[in-house]
Coordinates of C-alpha atoms and ligand atoms in Angstrom, one line a residue:
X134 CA 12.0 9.7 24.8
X135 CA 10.8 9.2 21.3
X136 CA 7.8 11.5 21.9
X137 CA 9.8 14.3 21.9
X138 CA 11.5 13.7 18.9
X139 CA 10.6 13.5 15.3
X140 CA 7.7 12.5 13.3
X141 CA 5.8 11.3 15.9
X142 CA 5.7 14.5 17.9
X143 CA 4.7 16.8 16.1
X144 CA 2.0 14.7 13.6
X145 CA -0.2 13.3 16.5
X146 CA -3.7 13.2 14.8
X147 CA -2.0 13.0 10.9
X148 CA -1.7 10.3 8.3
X149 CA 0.8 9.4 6.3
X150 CA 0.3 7.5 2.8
X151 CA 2.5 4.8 1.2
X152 CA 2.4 5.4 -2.6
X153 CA 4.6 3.6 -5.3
X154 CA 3.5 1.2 -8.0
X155 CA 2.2 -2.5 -7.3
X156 CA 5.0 -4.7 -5.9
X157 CA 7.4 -1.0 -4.9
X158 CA 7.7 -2.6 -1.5
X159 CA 4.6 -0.8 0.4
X160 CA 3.3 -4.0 2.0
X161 CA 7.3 -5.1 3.0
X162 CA 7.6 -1.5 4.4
X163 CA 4.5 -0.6 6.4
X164 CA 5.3 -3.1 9.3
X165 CA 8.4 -1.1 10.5
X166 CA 6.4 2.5 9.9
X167 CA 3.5 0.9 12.1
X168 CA 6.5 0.3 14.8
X169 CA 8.0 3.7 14.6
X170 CA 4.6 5.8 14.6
X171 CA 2.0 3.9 16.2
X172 CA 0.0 4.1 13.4
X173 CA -2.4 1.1 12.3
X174 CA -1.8 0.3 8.7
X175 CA -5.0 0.7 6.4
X176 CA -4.5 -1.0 3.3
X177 CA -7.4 -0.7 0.9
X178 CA -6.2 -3.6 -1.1
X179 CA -6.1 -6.0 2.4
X180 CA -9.7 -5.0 3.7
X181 CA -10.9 -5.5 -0.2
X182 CA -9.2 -9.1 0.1
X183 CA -11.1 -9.5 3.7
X184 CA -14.8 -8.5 1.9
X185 CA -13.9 -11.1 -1.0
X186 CA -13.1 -14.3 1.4
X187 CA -16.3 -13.3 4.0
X188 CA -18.4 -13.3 0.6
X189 CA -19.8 -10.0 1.1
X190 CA -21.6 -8.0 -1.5
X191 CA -19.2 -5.5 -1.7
X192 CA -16.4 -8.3 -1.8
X193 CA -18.3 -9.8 -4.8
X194 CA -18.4 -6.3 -6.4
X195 CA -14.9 -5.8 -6.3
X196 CA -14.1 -9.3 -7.3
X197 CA -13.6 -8.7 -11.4
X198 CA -12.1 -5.8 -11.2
X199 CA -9.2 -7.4 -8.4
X200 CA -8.8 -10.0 -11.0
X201 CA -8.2 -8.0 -13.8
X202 CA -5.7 -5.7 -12.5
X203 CA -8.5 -2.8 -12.7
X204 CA -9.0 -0.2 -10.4
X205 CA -12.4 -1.0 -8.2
X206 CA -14.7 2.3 -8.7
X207 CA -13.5 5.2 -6.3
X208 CA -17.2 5.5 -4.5
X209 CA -16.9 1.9 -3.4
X210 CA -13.2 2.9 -2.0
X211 CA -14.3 6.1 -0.3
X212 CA -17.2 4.4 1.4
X213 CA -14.7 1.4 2.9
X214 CA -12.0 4.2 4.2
X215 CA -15.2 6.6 5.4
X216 CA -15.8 3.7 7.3
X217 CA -12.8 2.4 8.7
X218 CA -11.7 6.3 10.0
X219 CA -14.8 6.2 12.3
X220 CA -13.1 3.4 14.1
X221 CA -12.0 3.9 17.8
X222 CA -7.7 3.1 16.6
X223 CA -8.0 5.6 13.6
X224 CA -8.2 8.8 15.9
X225 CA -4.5 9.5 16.1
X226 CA -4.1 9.2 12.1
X227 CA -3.2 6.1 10.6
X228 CA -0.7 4.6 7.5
X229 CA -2.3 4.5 4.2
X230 CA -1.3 1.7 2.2
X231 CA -2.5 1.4 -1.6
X232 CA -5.2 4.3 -1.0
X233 CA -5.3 6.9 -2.6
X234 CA -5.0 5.5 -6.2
X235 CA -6.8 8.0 -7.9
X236 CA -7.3 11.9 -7.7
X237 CA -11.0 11.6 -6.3
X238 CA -9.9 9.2 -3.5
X239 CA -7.1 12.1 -2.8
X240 CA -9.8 14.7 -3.1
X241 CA -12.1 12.6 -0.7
X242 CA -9.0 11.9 1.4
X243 CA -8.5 15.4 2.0
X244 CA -12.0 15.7 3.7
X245 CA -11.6 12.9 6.0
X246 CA -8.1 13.2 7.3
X247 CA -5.2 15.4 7.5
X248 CA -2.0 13.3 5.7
X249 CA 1.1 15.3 6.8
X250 CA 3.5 13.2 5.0
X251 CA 3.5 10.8 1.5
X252 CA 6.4 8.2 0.9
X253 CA 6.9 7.3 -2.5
X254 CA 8.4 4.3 -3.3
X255 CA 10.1 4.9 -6.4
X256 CA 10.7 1.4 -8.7
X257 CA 11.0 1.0 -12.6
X258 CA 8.6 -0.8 -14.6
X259 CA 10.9 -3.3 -15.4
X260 CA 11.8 -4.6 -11.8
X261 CA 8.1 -4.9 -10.9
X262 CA 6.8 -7.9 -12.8
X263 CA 9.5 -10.2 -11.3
X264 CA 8.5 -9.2 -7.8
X265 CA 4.6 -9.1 -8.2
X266 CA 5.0 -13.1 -9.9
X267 CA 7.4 -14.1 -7.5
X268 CA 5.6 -12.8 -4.6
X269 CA 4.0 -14.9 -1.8
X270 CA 1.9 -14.9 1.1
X271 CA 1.6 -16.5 4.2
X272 CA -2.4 -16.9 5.0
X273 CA -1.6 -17.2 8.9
X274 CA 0.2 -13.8 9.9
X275 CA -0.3 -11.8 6.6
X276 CA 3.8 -11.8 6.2
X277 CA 4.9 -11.4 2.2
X278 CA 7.3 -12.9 1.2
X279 CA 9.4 -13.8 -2.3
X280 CA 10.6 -17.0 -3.8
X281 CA 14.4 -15.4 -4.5
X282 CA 14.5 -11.7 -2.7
X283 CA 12.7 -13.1 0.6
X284 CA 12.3 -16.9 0.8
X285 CA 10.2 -17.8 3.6
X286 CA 11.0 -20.2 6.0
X287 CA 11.2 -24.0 5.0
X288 CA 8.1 -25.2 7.8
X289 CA 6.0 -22.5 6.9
X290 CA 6.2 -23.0 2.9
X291 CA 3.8 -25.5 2.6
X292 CA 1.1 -22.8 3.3
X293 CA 1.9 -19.9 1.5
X294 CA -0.5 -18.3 -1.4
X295 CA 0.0 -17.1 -4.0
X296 CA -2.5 -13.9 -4.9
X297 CA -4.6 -14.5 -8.1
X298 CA -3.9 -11.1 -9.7
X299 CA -0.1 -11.9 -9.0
X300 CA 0.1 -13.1 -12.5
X301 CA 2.2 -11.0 -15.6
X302 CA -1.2 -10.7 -17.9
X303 CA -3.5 -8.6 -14.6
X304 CA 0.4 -6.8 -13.5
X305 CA 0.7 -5.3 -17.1
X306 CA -3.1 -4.1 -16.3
X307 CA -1.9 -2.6 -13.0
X308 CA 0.6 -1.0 -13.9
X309 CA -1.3 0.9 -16.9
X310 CA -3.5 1.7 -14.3
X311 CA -0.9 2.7 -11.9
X312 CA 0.5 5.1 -14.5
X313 CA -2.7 6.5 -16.2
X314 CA -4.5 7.0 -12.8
X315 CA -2.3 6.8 -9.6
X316 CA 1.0 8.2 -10.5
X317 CA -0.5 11.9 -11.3
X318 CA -1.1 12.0 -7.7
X319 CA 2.4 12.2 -6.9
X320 CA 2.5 15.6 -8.9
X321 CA -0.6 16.7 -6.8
X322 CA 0.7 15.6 -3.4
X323 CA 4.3 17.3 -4.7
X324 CA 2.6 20.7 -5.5
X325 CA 1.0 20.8 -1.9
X326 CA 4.3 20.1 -0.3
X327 CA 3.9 16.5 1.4
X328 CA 6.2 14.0 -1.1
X329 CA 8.9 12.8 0.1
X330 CA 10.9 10.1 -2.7
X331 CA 12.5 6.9 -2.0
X332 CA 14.6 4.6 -3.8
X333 CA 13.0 1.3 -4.2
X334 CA 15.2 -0.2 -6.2
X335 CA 17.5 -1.5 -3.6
X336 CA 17.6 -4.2 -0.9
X337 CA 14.8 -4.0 1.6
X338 CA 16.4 -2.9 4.5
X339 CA 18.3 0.2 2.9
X340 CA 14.7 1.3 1.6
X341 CA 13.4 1.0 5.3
X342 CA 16.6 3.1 6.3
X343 CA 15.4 5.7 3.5
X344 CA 12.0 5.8 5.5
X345 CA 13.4 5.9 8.9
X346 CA 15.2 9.0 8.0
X347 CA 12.5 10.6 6.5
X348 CA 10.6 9.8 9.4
X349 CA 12.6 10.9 12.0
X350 CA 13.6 13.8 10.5
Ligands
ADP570 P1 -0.5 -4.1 -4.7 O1 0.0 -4.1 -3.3 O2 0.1 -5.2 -5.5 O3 -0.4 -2.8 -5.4 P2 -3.2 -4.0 -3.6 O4 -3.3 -5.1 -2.6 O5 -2.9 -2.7 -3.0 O6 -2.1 -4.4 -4.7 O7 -4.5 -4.0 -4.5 C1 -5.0 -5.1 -5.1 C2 -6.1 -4.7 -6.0 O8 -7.2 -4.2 -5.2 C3 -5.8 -3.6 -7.0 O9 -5.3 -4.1 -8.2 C4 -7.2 -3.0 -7.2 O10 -8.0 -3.9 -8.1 C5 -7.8 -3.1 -5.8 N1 -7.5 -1.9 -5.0 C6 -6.8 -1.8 -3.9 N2 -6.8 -0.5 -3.4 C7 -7.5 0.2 -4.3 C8 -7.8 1.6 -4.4 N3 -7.4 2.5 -3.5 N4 -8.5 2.0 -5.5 C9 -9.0 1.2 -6.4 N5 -8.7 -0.2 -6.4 C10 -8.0 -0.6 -5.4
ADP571 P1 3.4 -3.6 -2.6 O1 2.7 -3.7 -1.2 O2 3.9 -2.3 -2.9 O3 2.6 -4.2 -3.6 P2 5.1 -5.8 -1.5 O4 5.7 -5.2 -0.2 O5 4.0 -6.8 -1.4 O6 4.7 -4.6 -2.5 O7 6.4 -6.4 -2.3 C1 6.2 -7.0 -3.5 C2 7.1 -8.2 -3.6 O8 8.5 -7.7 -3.8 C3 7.1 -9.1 -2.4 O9 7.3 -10.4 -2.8 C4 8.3 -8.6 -1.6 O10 8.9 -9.6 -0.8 C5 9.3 -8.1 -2.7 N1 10.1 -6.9 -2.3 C6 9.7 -5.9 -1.5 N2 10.7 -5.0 -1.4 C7 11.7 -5.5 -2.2 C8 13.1 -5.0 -2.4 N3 13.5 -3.8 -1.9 N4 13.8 -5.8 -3.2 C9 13.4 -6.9 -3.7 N5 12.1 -7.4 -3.5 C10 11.3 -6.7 -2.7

């Protein structure tokens, strides 16, 4: 009975956190981690994409630095994930996806839930343009997909999106920020215990094996 085994037994109540650079393969990932845990994914850069298309202030706020490839400023952050742990589905711990980026959104974390486990997605520099430019969306069901590592299929492409920070100029931008601000946190999640390191530089399903091991263990 898979509540007797693994993961899921003993972290009832815990989060976990996806962490890697843009375009490691979080996103791709977290469907499979929702399956095996239960967990509903929160993914800081999906509910900021949600405030932007509804028009709301916040949205608006967050806008230029989205389009830059800029971090949006950690007290806007923590007040979006301080509000989306009060909800009813949060209770038994949830997946973290793109949050925390910087060591005060760790720091606030750490008051607001306990995270029992962080999966890095490890991926050089030099694989992640390729994937961020080449990446694409499907509006309807939130799927990702890739013009050559995951094509989508032929009657859905006429709708697919392309982000407008999925350009080379704003993924140079993120990934200064990922390595000035984000990536320390690995050290700091390392020190307390929690990391656990994947390869991301394979194919897709042989990283989700990675991450069902870990999980299970
Ligand atoms: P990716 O999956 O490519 O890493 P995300 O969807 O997670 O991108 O984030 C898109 C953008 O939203 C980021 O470049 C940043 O501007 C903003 N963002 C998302 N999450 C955070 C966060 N935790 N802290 C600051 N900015 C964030
Ligand atoms: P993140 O959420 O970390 O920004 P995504 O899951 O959106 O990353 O993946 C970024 C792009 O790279 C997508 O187009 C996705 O299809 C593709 N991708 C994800 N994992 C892999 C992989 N292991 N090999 C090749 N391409 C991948």
């Amino acid at each position: 009975m898979l509540i007797e085994k693994g993961y899921f037994a003993d972290n009832m109540g815990q989060s976990i956190v996806l962490f890697g650079p843009p375009g490691a393969g979080k996103g791709t990932q977290a469907d499979a981690i929702v399956g095996a845990t239960g967990k509903p994914q929160v993914s800081t850069g999906d509910m900021l994409r949600a405030a932007l298309a509804a028009g709301t202030p916040l949205g608006l706020e967050a806008k230029k630095y989205m389009e830059a490839g800029e971090l949006v400023p950690d007290d806007v952050i923590i007040g979006l994930i301080e509000e989306r742990m009060q909800q009813d589905d949060a209770g038994d711990g949830v997946l973290f996806d793109g949050f925390p980026r910087t060591v005060p959104q760790a720091e606030a974390l750490a008051e607001i839930a306990e995270v029992s486990l962080v999966i890095s997605i490890e991926v050089p520099d030099d694989e992640i343009v390729g994937r961020i430019v080449g990446r694409r969306m499907d509006p309807e069901t939130g799927d990702i997909y890739h013009i050559t590592f995951k094509p989508a299929p032929a009657e859905i492409a006429h709708r697919l999106i392309q982000r407008k920070d999925d350009n080379e100029e704003a993924v140079r931008t993120r990934l200064t920020a990922y390595h000035d601000q984000t990536s320390p946190l690995a050290k700091w999640y390392s020190e307390k215990g929690l990391l656990a390191t994947v390869n991301g530089n394979q194919a897709m399903d042989d990283v989700g094996a990675e991450i069902s091991a870990i999980i299970d263990a």
